[in-house]
CSV table of C-alpha atoms in Angstrom, one decimal:
chain,number,residue,atom,x,y,z
A,17,MET,CA,28.2,6.6,-11.6
A,18,SER,CA,24.9,4.8,-12.2
A,19,THR,CA,22.3,4.9,-9.5
A,20,MET,CA,19.3,2.9,-8.2
A,21,ASP,CA,16.1,4.3,-6.8
A,22,GLY,CA,16.0,4.2,-3.0
A,23,SER,CA,12.7,2.2,-3.2
A,24,VAL,CA,14.5,-0.8,-4.3
A,25,PHE,CA,16.7,-0.6,-1.2
A,26,GLU,CA,13.8,0.1,1.0
A,27,GLY,CA,11.8,-2.8,-0.4
A,28,LEU,CA,14.4,-5.4,-0.2
A,29,PHE,CA,16.5,-4.4,2.9
A,30,VAL,CA,13.9,-2.7,5.2
A,31,ARG,CA,10.5,-4.1,4.2
A,32,GLN,CA,11.4,-7.7,3.3
A,33,LEU,CA,14.4,-8.5,5.3
A,34,LYS,CA,13.8,-6.4,8.4
A,35,PRO,CA,17.4,-6.4,9.4
A,36,ASP,CA,18.5,-7.1,13.0
A,37,ALA,CA,21.2,-4.9,14.7
A,38,ALA,CA,24.2,-6.9,13.3
A,39,LEU,CA,22.8,-6.8,9.8
A,40,ARG,CA,21.9,-3.0,10.0
A,41,THR,CA,25.6,-2.4,11.2
A,42,ALA,CA,27.1,-4.5,8.4
A,43,LEU,CA,24.9,-2.7,5.7
A,44,ALA,CA,25.8,0.6,7.1
A,45,LYS,CA,29.5,-0.3,6.6
A,46,VAL,CA,28.9,-0.9,2.9
A,47,GLY,CA,27.0,2.4,2.4
A,48,PHE,CA,23.3,1.7,3.2
A,49,ASP,CA,21.9,2.7,6.4
A,50,PRO,CA,18.5,1.2,6.8
A,51,ALA,CA,17.5,3.9,9.4
A,52,ARG,CA,18.3,6.8,6.9
A,53,LEU,CA,16.8,6.1,3.5
A,54,GLU,CA,18.0,8.1,0.6
A,55,ALA,CA,16.3,8.9,-2.7
A,56,LYS,CA,19.1,7.2,-4.7
A,57,TYR,CA,22.1,5.1,-4.0
A,58,PRO,CA,25.0,4.0,-6.3
A,59,GLU,CA,24.5,0.6,-7.9
A,60,GLU,CA,27.6,-0.7,-6.3
A,61,VAL,CA,26.2,0.0,-2.8
A,62,PHE,CA,23.4,-2.4,-3.8
A,63,ALA,CA,25.8,-5.1,-5.0
A,64,ARG,CA,27.7,-4.8,-1.7
A,65,ALA,CA,24.6,-4.8,0.4
A,66,VAL,CA,23.4,-8.0,-1.4
A,67,GLU,CA,26.7,-9.6,-0.6
A,68,VAL,CA,26.3,-8.7,3.0
A,69,VAL,CA,22.9,-10.3,3.2
A,70,VAL,CA,24.1,-13.4,1.4
A,71,GLN,CA,26.8,-13.8,4.0
A,72,HIS,CA,24.6,-12.9,7.0
A,73,ASP,CA,21.4,-14.6,6.1
A,74,PHE,CA,22.0,-17.2,3.4
A,75,ALA,CA,25.6,-18.4,4.3
A,76,GLY,CA,26.1,-22.0,3.0
A,77,LYS,CA,23.0,-22.0,0.7
A,78,PRO,CA,23.4,-22.3,-3.1
A,79,LEU,CA,24.1,-18.8,-4.5
A,80,GLU,CA,21.6,-19.2,-7.5
A,81,GLU,CA,18.7,-20.2,-5.2
A,82,THR,CA,19.7,-17.2,-2.8
A,83,HIS,CA,19.8,-14.6,-5.6
A,84,ARG,CA,16.5,-15.8,-6.9
A,85,ALA,CA,14.8,-15.6,-3.5
A,86,LEU,CA,16.3,-12.2,-2.9
A,87,GLY,CA,15.0,-11.1,-6.4
A,88,ILE,CA,11.4,-12.2,-5.4
A,89,ALA,CA,11.9,-10.4,-2.0
A,90,ALA,CA,13.2,-7.3,-3.6
A,91,ILE,CA,10.2,-6.8,-6.0
A,92,ASP,CA,7.6,-7.9,-3.4
A,93,GLY,CA,9.2,-5.3,-1.1
A,94,TYR,CA,9.4,-2.6,-3.7
A,95,PHE,CA,5.7,-3.1,-4.6
A,96,ASP,CA,5.1,-2.1,-0.9
A,97,THR,CA,6.8,1.3,-1.4
A,98,ILE,CA,5.0,4.3,-2.7
A,99,LEU,CA,6.8,4.2,-6.1
A,100,GLY,CA,6.3,0.4,-6.2
A,101,ARG,CA,2.5,0.6,-5.5
A,102,ILE,CA,2.2,2.7,-8.6
A,103,THR,CA,4.0,0.2,-10.8
A,104,ALA,CA,2.2,-2.6,-9.2
A,105,SER,CA,-1.2,-1.1,-9.8
A,106,MET,CA,-0.5,-1.2,-13.6
A,107,MET,CA,0.7,-4.8,-13.8
A,108,PRO,CA,-2.9,-6.5,-13.9
A,109,LEU,CA,-3.9,-4.0,-16.4
A,110,LEU,CA,-0.9,-4.7,-18.6
A,111,GLY,CA,-1.1,-8.6,-18.2
A,112,VAL,CA,2.0,-10.7,-18.8
A,113,GLY,CA,2.5,-9.8,-22.5
A,114,GLY,CA,2.0,-6.1,-21.9
A,115,ALA,CA,4.4,-6.0,-19.0
A,116,LEU,CA,7.1,-8.0,-21.0
A,117,LYS,CA,6.6,-5.5,-24.0
A,118,ARG,CA,7.2,-2.5,-21.5
A,119,VAL,CA,9.7,-4.3,-19.3
A,120,GLN,CA,12.5,-1.7,-20.2
A,121,GLN,CA,10.2,1.3,-19.3
A,122,LEU,CA,9.1,-0.4,-16.1
A,123,TRP,CA,12.5,-1.4,-15.0
A,124,ARG,CA,14.0,2.2,-15.8
A,125,VAL,CA,12.0,3.7,-13.1
A,126,ALA,CA,14.1,2.0,-10.4
A,127,GLN,CA,17.3,1.2,-12.3
A,128,PRO,CA,17.8,3.3,-15.2
A,129,SER,CA,21.2,2.0,-16.2
A,130,MET,CA,19.9,-1.5,-16.5
A,131,THR,CA,19.1,-2.7,-20.2
A,132,VAL,CA,16.2,-5.3,-20.3
A,133,ALA,CA,14.6,-6.6,-23.4
A,134,ALA,CA,11.7,-9.1,-23.9
A,135,THR,CA,11.2,-10.4,-27.4
A,136,PRO,CA,8.2,-12.8,-28.2
A,137,THR,CA,9.3,-16.1,-29.9
A,138,SER,CA,5.8,-17.6,-30.0
A,139,PRO,CA,2.5,-16.7,-28.6
A,140,THR,CA,3.5,-18.2,-25.2
A,141,THR,CA,7.1,-17.8,-25.0
A,142,TRP,CA,9.6,-14.9,-24.8
A,143,ASP,CA,13.3,-14.4,-24.8
A,144,ILE,CA,14.5,-12.0,-22.1
A,145,SER,CA,17.9,-10.4,-22.1
A,146,PHE,CA,19.4,-8.0,-19.7
A,147,GLU,CA,22.6,-6.1,-19.2
A,148,ASN,CA,23.8,-4.7,-15.9
A,149,LYS,CA,26.7,-4.4,-13.6
A,150,VAL,CA,25.3,-5.3,-10.2
A,151,MET,CA,22.5,-8.0,-10.2
A,152,HIS,CA,23.2,-11.7,-10.5
A,153,ALA,CA,21.0,-13.3,-13.4
A,154,GLU,CA,18.9,-15.3,-10.8
A,155,MET,CA,18.1,-12.1,-9.0
A,156,VAL,CA,16.7,-10.6,-12.2
A,157,ALA,CA,14.9,-13.8,-12.9
A,158,GLY,CA,13.3,-13.6,-9.4
A,159,ILE,CA,12.3,-10.1,-10.0
A,160,LEU,CA,10.8,-10.8,-13.3
A,161,GLU,CA,8.9,-13.9,-11.9
A,162,ALA,CA,7.3,-12.2,-9.0
A,163,SER,CA,6.6,-9.1,-11.2
A,164,LEU,CA,4.7,-11.2,-13.9
A,165,ARG,CA,2.7,-12.9,-10.9
A,166,ARG,CA,1.3,-9.5,-10.3
A,167,ALA,CA,0.4,-9.0,-13.9
A,168,ASP,CA,-1.3,-12.5,-13.8
A,169,PRO,CA,-1.4,-14.7,-10.8
A,170,ARG,CA,-1.4,-18.0,-12.8
A,171,VAL,CA,2.3,-17.3,-13.7
C-alpha cells in the first residue's frame, strides 16, 4: 500500500481548508481525522478525502477548476508545515529550472509512489509528465504552478 506524508493532509485539510464540524466528521469517516494527525496515510485516504471536500465545499463547480484550486491550496498549506518549510526555503535558490530538474526528488518527500518527470523542450518550455493513482491531473498542475511561484514569483 502506497502512502503519503501526513504533512500533505495537514497542509490541505487543516491549514488551508479549516474544516467545520460537518467536514471534520465526513473526513473522519473516510479515514482522516483532522484532530489527530498521523505521520503517514494511505494514498487512497487522500483520494477519498478530496472527494469529500469536492462534495462539501465545491458542489456544482467544474471539477477541473476545483482540483486545480485544491492543488494550489494543498501546496500552499504544505509549505506552512514543518516539512514543507524546508522544501519552500529551497525553491528560490533552485529557481524554476532547478526545481523542475529536481521535481521527482522534491515530490518524493511527500508522495513517494508518484512518478513525476520534467524535460526541457526549449530554453523556456518543459514537458511534464506524471503517473499516480490518486491525484487528478489538474490538482498536480495546481501544485506545480504554486510551487514554481515559490521558485520565481513571476511564474
